[in-house]
Coordinates of C-alpha atoms in Angstrom, one line a residue:
M8 CA 12.5 15.9 12.6
L9 CA 9.5 14.0 13.9
K10 CA 9.9 10.4 15.3
E11 CA 7.7 9.1 12.5
Q12 CA 10.0 10.6 9.9
R13 CA 13.1 9.3 11.5
C14 CA 11.6 5.8 11.7
A15 CA 10.6 5.9 8.1
I16 CA 14.1 6.9 7.1
I17 CA 15.6 4.0 9.0
L18 CA 13.2 1.5 7.4
S19 CA 13.6 3.0 4.0
T20 CA 17.4 2.8 4.3
L21 CA 17.2 -0.9 5.3
E22 CA 15.2 -1.5 2.1
Q23 CA 18.2 -0.5 0.1
K24 CA 21.0 -2.0 2.3
T25 CA 21.2 -5.2 4.4
S26 CA 22.7 -3.3 7.3
V27 CA 23.0 0.3 8.5
T28 CA 25.3 1.7 11.2
I29 CA 24.3 4.1 14.0
D30 CA 26.6 6.7 12.6
E31 CA 25.0 6.5 9.2
L32 CA 21.5 7.0 10.7
V33 CA 22.7 9.9 12.8
A34 CA 24.0 11.6 9.6
L35 CA 20.9 10.8 7.6
T36 CA 18.4 12.1 10.2
Q37 CA 20.6 14.8 11.7
S38 CA 19.7 13.4 15.2
S39 CA 21.7 12.5 18.3
R40 CA 22.9 8.9 18.9
A41 CA 20.6 8.7 21.9
T42 CA 17.6 9.6 19.8
I43 CA 18.5 7.0 17.1
H44 CA 18.9 4.4 19.8
R45 CA 15.4 5.1 21.1
D46 CA 14.0 4.9 17.6
I47 CA 15.7 1.6 17.0
E48 CA 14.3 0.2 20.3
T49 CA 10.8 1.2 19.1
L50 CA 11.3 -0.5 15.7
A51 CA 12.9 -3.6 17.2
S52 CA 10.0 -4.0 19.5
R53 CA 7.8 -4.2 16.3
H54 CA 10.1 -6.8 14.8
V55 CA 10.8 -4.7 11.6
L56 CA 14.5 -4.6 12.2
Q57 CA 17.1 -6.4 14.3
K58 CA 19.6 -4.6 16.6
V59 CA 23.3 -5.5 16.3
R60 CA 26.4 -4.0 17.7
G61 CA 26.9 -0.5 16.2
G62 CA 23.8 -0.6 14.0
V63 CA 20.8 -2.5 12.7
I64 CA 20.1 -5.2 10.1
R65 CA 17.0 -6.5 8.4
P66 CA 15.0 -8.8 10.6
E67 CA 15.8 -12.5 10.5
A68 CA 13.1 -14.6 8.9
A69 CA 10.6 -15.6 11.5
P70 CA 8.7 -18.9 11.5
E71 CA 5.9 -18.5 9.0
S72 CA 3.4 -19.8 11.5
A73 CA 4.2 -16.9 13.8
A74 CA 1.9 -13.9 13.7
A75 CA 3.5 -10.8 12.2
A76 CA 3.7 -7.8 14.4
P77 CA 1.7 -4.7 13.6
V78 CA 3.9 -1.8 12.4
Y79 CA 3.1 1.9 11.7
E80 CA 2.6 3.1 8.1
P81 CA 5.3 5.4 6.8
P82 CA 4.3 8.6 4.9
F83 CA 3.5 8.4 1.2
L84 CA 6.7 10.0 0.0
V85 CA 8.7 7.3 1.9
R86 CA 6.6 4.4 0.9
H87 CA 6.7 5.4 -2.8
D88 CA 10.3 4.5 -3.2
M89 CA 10.0 1.1 -1.4
Y90 CA 9.8 -1.8 -3.9
L91 CA 9.2 0.7 -6.7
E92 CA 10.1 -1.6 -9.6
E93 CA 7.8 -4.3 -8.2
K94 CA 5.0 -1.8 -7.9
Q95 CA 5.5 -0.7 -11.5
R96 CA 5.2 -4.4 -12.6
I97 CA 2.0 -4.8 -10.7
A98 CA 0.7 -1.6 -12.2
A99 CA 1.5 -2.8 -15.7
A100 CA -0.2 -6.1 -15.1
A101 CA -3.3 -4.3 -13.7
H102 CA -3.5 -2.2 -16.9
Q103 CA -4.6 -5.2 -18.9
Y104 CA -7.8 -5.5 -16.8
V105 CA -9.1 -2.1 -18.0
K106 CA -11.2 -1.5 -21.1
S107 CA -12.4 1.6 -22.8
N108 CA -15.6 3.2 -21.6
E109 CA -15.2 1.7 -18.1
T110 CA -15.8 3.4 -14.8
L111 CA -13.2 2.9 -12.2
F112 CA -12.7 3.5 -8.5
L113 CA -9.0 4.1 -7.5
G114 CA -8.2 3.9 -3.8
G115 CA -5.2 5.3 -2.1
G116 CA -1.6 4.0 -1.9
T117 CA 1.6 4.0 -3.8
T118 CA 0.9 0.9 -5.9
V119 CA -2.5 2.3 -7.1
Y120 CA -0.7 5.6 -7.8
E121 CA 1.7 3.7 -10.1
F122 CA -1.3 2.1 -11.7
A123 CA -2.9 5.5 -12.3
K124 CA 0.1 6.6 -14.3
T125 CA -0.5 3.8 -16.8
L126 CA -4.0 4.8 -17.8
H127 CA -3.2 7.5 -20.3
D128 CA -3.8 5.2 -23.4
I129 CA -7.3 3.8 -22.8
K130 CA -10.1 6.1 -24.0
P131 CA -12.4 7.1 -22.7
L132 CA -12.3 6.3 -19.0
Y133 CA -14.4 7.5 -16.1
I134 CA -12.5 7.5 -12.9
A135 CA -13.3 8.5 -9.3
T136 CA -10.5 8.5 -6.7
N137 CA -9.9 9.8 -3.2
D138 CA -6.2 9.9 -3.7
L139 CA -4.7 13.3 -4.5
Q140 CA -1.5 12.0 -6.0
S141 CA -3.4 9.8 -8.4
A142 CA -5.8 12.7 -9.1
F143 CA -3.0 15.1 -10.0
T144 CA -1.7 12.5 -12.5
L145 CA -5.0 11.7 -14.0
A146 CA -5.9 15.4 -14.3
G147 CA -3.3 15.6 -17.1
F148 CA -4.8 12.8 -19.1
S149 CA -7.2 13.9 -21.9
N150 CA -8.8 10.5 -22.1
V151 CA -10.0 10.5 -18.4
D152 CA -13.2 12.0 -17.1
L153 CA -12.1 12.5 -13.5
N154 CA -14.1 12.8 -10.2
V155 CA -12.1 13.6 -7.1
L156 CA -13.9 12.2 -4.0
G157 CA -13.7 15.2 -1.6
G158 CA -13.4 14.8 2.1
S159 CA -11.0 15.2 5.0
L160 CA -7.3 15.1 4.1
R161 CA -5.2 12.4 5.8
Q162 CA -2.0 14.3 6.4
S163 CA 1.2 12.9 4.8
H164 CA -0.8 10.2 2.9
Y165 CA -2.7 12.5 0.5
S166 CA -6.0 10.6 0.7
L167 CA -9.5 12.1 1.3
N168 CA -11.9 10.3 3.6
G169 CA -14.9 10.8 5.8
Y170 CA -18.5 11.7 5.5
F171 CA -18.4 13.6 2.2
T172 CA -16.2 11.0 0.5
E173 CA -18.6 8.3 1.6
Q174 CA -21.6 10.2 0.4
M175 CA -20.1 10.6 -3.1
I176 CA -19.1 7.0 -3.4
S177 CA -22.6 5.9 -2.3
Q178 CA -24.1 7.7 -5.3
M179 CA -21.8 6.0 -7.8
H180 CA -21.2 2.6 -9.3
A181 CA -18.0 1.4 -10.9
D182 CA -17.1 -1.5 -13.2
T183 CA -13.9 -2.1 -11.2
A184 CA -12.3 -0.9 -8.0
F185 CA -8.5 -1.0 -7.8
I186 CA -7.7 -1.0 -4.1
G187 CA -4.3 -0.7 -2.3
I188 CA -3.9 -2.3 1.1
D189 CA -1.4 -2.1 4.0
A190 CA -1.2 -5.7 5.0
V191 CA -2.4 -9.2 4.2
D192 CA -3.2 -11.7 6.9
L193 CA -3.9 -15.1 5.5
S194 CA -6.3 -15.9 8.4
I195 CA -8.1 -12.6 8.5
G196 CA -7.9 -10.9 5.1
Y197 CA -6.9 -7.5 3.7
M198 CA -6.1 -4.9 6.3
N199 CA -5.4 -1.1 6.7
F200 CA -3.6 0.9 9.3
S201 CA -6.0 3.9 9.0
T202 CA -9.6 3.5 10.3
S203 CA -10.5 6.6 8.3
E204 CA -9.8 4.7 5.0
I205 CA -11.6 1.5 6.0
R206 CA -15.1 2.8 5.2
T207 CA -13.9 4.4 2.0
N208 CA -12.4 1.1 0.8
K209 CA -15.4 -1.0 1.9
L210 CA -17.7 1.3 0.0
M211 CA -15.7 1.2 -3.1
I212 CA -15.8 -2.6 -3.0
E213 CA -19.5 -2.6 -2.4
R214 CA -20.2 -0.2 -5.2
S215 CA -18.1 -2.0 -7.8
H216 CA -18.9 -4.9 -10.0
K217 CA -15.4 -6.2 -9.6
T218 CA -12.5 -5.6 -7.2
I219 CA -8.8 -5.9 -7.8
I220 CA -6.3 -5.6 -5.0
L221 CA -2.8 -4.3 -5.8
C222 CA 0.0 -4.9 -3.3
D223 CA 3.7 -5.7 -3.2
H224 CA 5.0 -8.8 -1.5
S225 CA 6.0 -6.9 1.7
K226 CA 2.4 -6.5 2.7
F227 CA 2.4 -10.2 3.6
E228 CA 5.1 -9.6 6.2
S229 CA 3.1 -7.4 8.6
V230 CA -0.4 -7.0 10.1
A231 CA -2.3 -3.7 10.2
F232 CA -5.0 -2.7 12.6
V233 CA -8.4 -3.0 10.8
N234 CA -9.8 -5.6 8.5
I235 CA -11.2 -4.5 5.1
C236 CA -12.6 -7.8 3.8
K237 CA -11.8 -11.5 3.5
L238 CA -9.3 -12.7 0.9
T239 CA -12.0 -14.3 -1.2
D240 CA -14.2 -11.2 -1.2
V241 CA -12.3 -9.7 -4.1
D242 CA -12.0 -10.9 -7.7
L243 CA -8.2 -10.7 -8.1
L244 CA -5.0 -10.0 -6.1
I245 CA -2.0 -8.8 -8.1
T246 CA 1.4 -9.0 -6.3
G247 CA 5.0 -9.4 -7.1
K248 CA 7.0 -12.5 -8.1
E249 CA 9.0 -11.8 -4.9
L250 CA 6.2 -13.3 -2.8
K251 CA 7.4 -16.4 -0.9
D252 CA 6.4 -19.7 -2.3
S253 CA 4.8 -20.7 1.0
Y254 CA 2.4 -17.7 0.9
A255 CA 1.5 -18.5 -2.8
E256 CA 0.7 -22.1 -1.8
Q257 CA -1.5 -20.9 1.0
L258 CA -3.3 -18.5 -1.3
E259 CA -4.0 -21.4 -3.7
Q260 CA -5.3 -23.6 -0.9
L261 CA -7.6 -20.8 0.3
G262 CA -9.1 -20.4 -3.2
V263 CA -7.8 -16.9 -3.7
N264 CA -7.5 -15.8 -7.4
F265 CA -4.1 -14.1 -7.6
L266 CA -1.4 -13.2 -10.1
Q267 CA 2.3 -12.8 -9.5
V268 CA 4.3 -10.6 -11.9

């Protein structure tokens, strides 16, 4: 098993439980104790977990003024199950912002994927997406005229990006772009881990009349590598009711239009 896969399993397990023992992680990953210890050291250095005797626990709450540490992005199939109920609430809320006969851009990510699954009852819709998981779902909807934005496949994340993707987007215009992001930094804006997806997202935003960001509350707890746009460059942010009150207050102060569900 690759290191990225093991780290994703460790983090995913911590989403379900407050603490996990070394023995549990050895069994889950079928790895040696030494390997698990090295993985824990890596994740602890990124402040996404805390080491304790015999295992790991969720990280203690850091001062909110402290900068969050960048972390890597787990594969799609691991991220899908994280905060799934919250993502489904966000998807249901986003559904109300879609009307018949509209043209939509759908970016990549698990929350946007959950949103795509709700679009079977609005007819007709014209949708372009670079996300293969969303495309597979939308392909089964008789009410959707679907365009898949072809390009280079981002392994384990099922998104298509690059020159051909960008050329297709540049020839289109959408009523609304629904974009998933990897992190929110209140002083910088919306961010992504992958540089290959940055241009795709930027173009979708540029070529849309309106942009709606979909992200669960955990995205406020970390920082990714590359900035997509400022917080106020989009029309609406939809996130979960789990978002800390202090973050919500700061969003209000910054003039960000947002919805908690």
